[in-house]
């Protein structure tokens, strides 16, 4: 991406960030369209942010982990938490900013959430009414219902903890760029000149997951952008190192509760 384009996108984001920071509204909604490959540098808000990917796939990284947001999903980001946002494809983002939250919202912090049809419709309507004068009754009702709906959005298992150890983090990033279920724990241990036992303990301590569990989740992360781009399930399964589509579909269904085709159809239909 040309540096001039990156600079222009950074300037747009700073203006958006400033408008949000200066607002005293209880709930705000902002839109941003971003090209594939663009990365918003680490920043934070004084508001709680519900970052919704209406189209495209987003990767959000914080000191607490890494989350992928496929189409039709969102991440609830706590106020004052530093986070960066990377566009894995062309992305249309709708962000809802909330000054306060209740216990139901607290349970959903840093959780990938499915955007329901109702939430999608309410966000769209709130955007349409965004130029309404202060005190507009319809806008107040829409925003009130949207706040209640956000607190009930279903949680999806799409978080991926990232290690703080730089050597281990480098291996994890390389794996996400070219995932393969054939990679073994012993191979990674050898690359770091560690015994199997030492590596296993390090990986568990750094990520909170076993190597196999992390690898499966990372493979799922890498597959979602390709499915969103329209790559066939068969091709995605082969790229991920699966010998057959059935094994890939079983893994996908176990993690997300539905088959790959059904999952992406539902996401894109919202």
PDB file of N, CA and C in Angstrom, residues 26-27 96-98 100-106 115-116 118-120 122-123 140-154:
ATOM      1  N   UNK A  26     -23.987   9.449  25.334  1.00  0.00           N
ATOM      2  CA  UNK A  26     -23.948   8.144  26.002  1.00  0.00           C
ATOM      3  C   UNK A  26     -23.670   7.016  25.018  1.00  0.00           C
ATOM      4  N   UNK A  27     -24.075   7.196  23.770  1.00  0.00           N
ATOM      5  CA  UNK A  27     -23.859   6.181  22.740  1.00  0.00           C
ATOM      6  C   UNK A  27     -23.622   6.873  21.398  1.00  0.00           C
ATOM      7  N   UNK A  96     -19.840   1.050  17.569  1.00  0.00           N
ATOM      8  CA  UNK A  96     -20.768   1.627  18.544  1.00  0.00           C
ATOM      9  C   UNK A  96     -19.957   1.933  19.803  1.00  0.00           C
ATOM     10  N   UNK A  97     -19.989   3.193  20.248  1.00  0.00           N
ATOM     11  CA  UNK A  97     -19.233   3.613  21.428  1.00  0.00           C
ATOM     12  C   UNK A  97     -20.205   3.886  22.579  1.00  0.00           C
ATOM     13  N   UNK A  98     -19.932   3.271  23.724  1.00  0.00           N
ATOM     14  CA  UNK A  98     -20.803   3.389  24.899  1.00  0.00           C
ATOM     15  C   UNK A  98     -20.009   3.981  26.062  1.00  0.00           C
ATOM     16  N   UNK A 100     -20.969   3.970  29.245  1.00  0.00           N
ATOM     17  CA  UNK A 100     -21.107   3.113  30.423  1.00  0.00           C
ATOM     18  C   UNK A 100     -21.588   1.729  30.009  1.00  0.00           C
ATOM     19  N   UNK A 101     -21.416   0.752  30.909  1.00  0.00           N
ATOM     20  CA  UNK A 101     -21.872  -0.606  30.636  1.00  0.00           C
ATOM     21  C   UNK A 101     -22.351  -1.276  31.909  1.00  0.00           C
ATOM     22  N   UNK A 102     -23.202  -2.294  31.756  1.00  0.00           N
ATOM     23  CA  UNK A 102     -23.713  -3.016  32.919  1.00  0.00           C
ATOM     24  C   UNK A 102     -23.005  -4.360  33.065  1.00  0.00           C
ATOM     25  N   UNK A 103     -23.499  -5.195  33.961  1.00  0.00           N
ATOM     26  CA  UNK A 103     -22.863  -6.488  34.221  1.00  0.00           C
ATOM     27  C   UNK A 103     -22.905  -7.399  32.999  1.00  0.00           C
ATOM     28  N   UNK A 104     -23.987  -7.321  32.218  1.00  0.00           N
ATOM     29  CA  UNK A 104     -24.091  -8.157  31.023  1.00  0.00           C
ATOM     30  C   UNK A 104     -23.022  -7.773  30.003  1.00  0.00           C
ATOM     31  N   UNK A 105     -22.769  -6.480  29.864  1.00  0.00           N
ATOM     32  CA  UNK A 105     -21.701  -6.037  28.965  1.00  0.00           C
ATOM     33  C   UNK A 105     -20.345  -6.493  29.483  1.00  0.00           C
ATOM     34  N   UNK A 106     -20.151  -6.410  30.793  1.00  0.00           N
ATOM     35  CA  UNK A 106     -18.870  -6.803  31.385  1.00  0.00           C
ATOM     36  C   UNK A 106     -18.537  -8.256  31.061  1.00  0.00           C
ATOM     37  N   UNK A 115     -23.328 -10.675  15.472  1.00  0.00           N
ATOM     38  CA  UNK A 115     -24.236  -9.532  15.317  1.00  0.00           C
ATOM     39  C   UNK A 115     -25.579 -10.054  14.818  1.00  0.00           C
ATOM     40  N   UNK A 116     -26.595  -9.967  15.651  1.00  0.00           N
ATOM     41  CA  UNK A 116     -27.917 -10.470  15.285  1.00  0.00           C
ATOM     42  C   UNK A 116     -28.539  -9.601  14.196  1.00  0.00           C
ATOM     43  N   UNK A 118     -31.333  -8.179  14.353  1.00  0.00           N
ATOM     44  CA  UNK A 118     -31.900  -6.997  15.000  1.00  0.00           C
ATOM     45  C   UNK A 118     -30.825  -5.947  15.251  1.00  0.00           C
ATOM     46  N   UNK A 119     -29.668  -6.360  15.778  1.00  0.00           N
ATOM     47  CA  UNK A 119     -28.582  -5.411  16.028  1.00  0.00           C
ATOM     48  C   UNK A 119     -28.124  -4.762  14.728  1.00  0.00           C
ATOM     49  N   UNK A 120     -28.012  -5.569  13.676  1.00  0.00           N
ATOM     50  CA  UNK A 120     -27.614  -5.059  12.359  1.00  0.00           C
ATOM     51  C   UNK A 120     -28.592  -3.983  11.895  1.00  0.00           C
ATOM     52  N   UNK A 122     -30.692  -2.189  13.729  1.00  0.00           N
ATOM     53  CA  UNK A 122     -30.675  -1.028  14.616  1.00  0.00           C
ATOM     54  C   UNK A 122     -29.467  -0.131  14.342  1.00  0.00           C
ATOM     55  N   UNK A 123     -28.304  -0.741  14.110  1.00  0.00           N
ATOM     56  CA  UNK A 123     -27.109   0.046  13.786  1.00  0.00           C
ATOM     57  C   UNK A 123     -27.318   0.796  12.475  1.00  0.00           C
ATOM     58  N   UNK A 140     -33.652   8.142  19.850  1.00  0.00           N
ATOM     59  CA  UNK A 140     -33.487   7.734  21.247  1.00  0.00           C
ATOM     60  C   UNK A 140     -33.983   6.311  21.476  1.00  0.00           C
ATOM     61  N   UNK A 141     -35.120   5.974  20.870  1.00  0.00           N
ATOM     62  CA  UNK A 141     -35.670   4.624  21.016  1.00  0.00           C
ATOM     63  C   UNK A 141     -34.761   3.587  20.358  1.00  0.00           C
ATOM     64  N   UNK A 142     -34.264   3.916  19.157  1.00  0.00           N
ATOM     65  CA  UNK A 142     -33.375   2.996  18.439  1.00  0.00           C
ATOM     66  C   UNK A 142     -32.107   2.743  19.251  1.00  0.00           C
ATOM     67  N   UNK A 143     -31.496   3.809  19.774  1.00  0.00           N
ATOM     68  CA  UNK A 143     -30.256   3.659  20.537  1.00  0.00           C
ATOM     69  C   UNK A 143     -30.488   2.917  21.849  1.00  0.00           C
ATOM     70  N   UNK A 144     -31.631   3.157  22.479  1.00  0.00           N
ATOM     71  CA  UNK A 144     -31.949   2.440  23.709  1.00  0.00           C
ATOM     72  C   UNK A 144     -32.104   0.950  23.477  1.00  0.00           C
ATOM     73  N   UNK A 145     -32.809   0.600  22.403  1.00  0.00           N
ATOM     74  CA  UNK A 145     -32.984  -0.817  22.078  1.00  0.00           C
ATOM     75  C   UNK A 145     -31.664  -1.445  21.650  1.00  0.00           C
ATOM     76  N   UNK A 146     -30.828  -0.682  20.927  1.00  0.00           N
ATOM     77  CA  UNK A 146     -29.524  -1.193  20.505  1.00  0.00           C
ATOM     78  C   UNK A 146     -28.650  -1.501  21.719  1.00  0.00           C
ATOM     79  N   UNK A 147     -28.654  -0.630  22.709  1.00  0.00           N
ATOM     80  CA  UNK A 147     -27.869  -0.869  23.926  1.00  0.00           C
ATOM     81  C   UNK A 147     -28.285  -2.171  24.604  1.00  0.00           C
ATOM     82  N   UNK A 148     -29.599  -2.401  24.674  1.00  0.00           N
ATOM     83  CA  UNK A 148     -30.101  -3.639  25.282  1.00  0.00           C
ATOM     84  C   UNK A 148     -29.727  -4.853  24.444  1.00  0.00           C
ATOM     85  N   UNK A 149     -29.762  -4.716  23.124  1.00  0.00           N
ATOM     86  CA  UNK A 149     -29.453  -5.846  22.243  1.00  0.00           C
ATOM     87  C   UNK A 149     -27.977  -6.211  22.310  1.00  0.00           C
ATOM     88  N   UNK A 150     -27.103  -5.217  22.419  1.00  0.00           N
ATOM     89  CA  UNK A 150     -25.664  -5.485  22.516  1.00  0.00           C
ATOM     90  C   UNK A 150     -25.364  -6.363  23.728  1.00  0.00           C
ATOM     91  N   UNK A 151     -26.061  -6.108  24.830  1.00  0.00           N
ATOM     92  CA  UNK A 151     -25.837  -6.874  26.064  1.00  0.00           C
ATOM     93  C   UNK A 151     -26.312  -8.313  25.955  1.00  0.00           C
ATOM     94  N   UNK A 152     -27.007  -8.649  24.859  1.00  0.00           N
ATOM     95  CA  UNK A 152     -27.517 -10.018  24.688  1.00  0.00           C
ATOM     96  C   UNK A 152     -26.919 -10.711  23.464  1.00  0.00           C
ATOM     97  N   UNK A 153     -25.934 -10.096  22.811  1.00  0.00           N
ATOM     98  CA  UNK A 153     -25.352 -10.711  21.615  1.00  0.00           C
ATOM     99  C   UNK A 153     -24.661 -12.026  21.973  1.00  0.00           C
ATOM    100  N   UNK A 154     -24.804 -13.052  21.132  1.00  0.00           N
ATOM    101  CA  UNK A 154     -24.206 -14.363  21.432  1.00  0.00           C
ATOM    102  C   UNK A 154     -22.686 -14.358  21.301  1.00  0.00           C
TER     103      UNK A 154
END
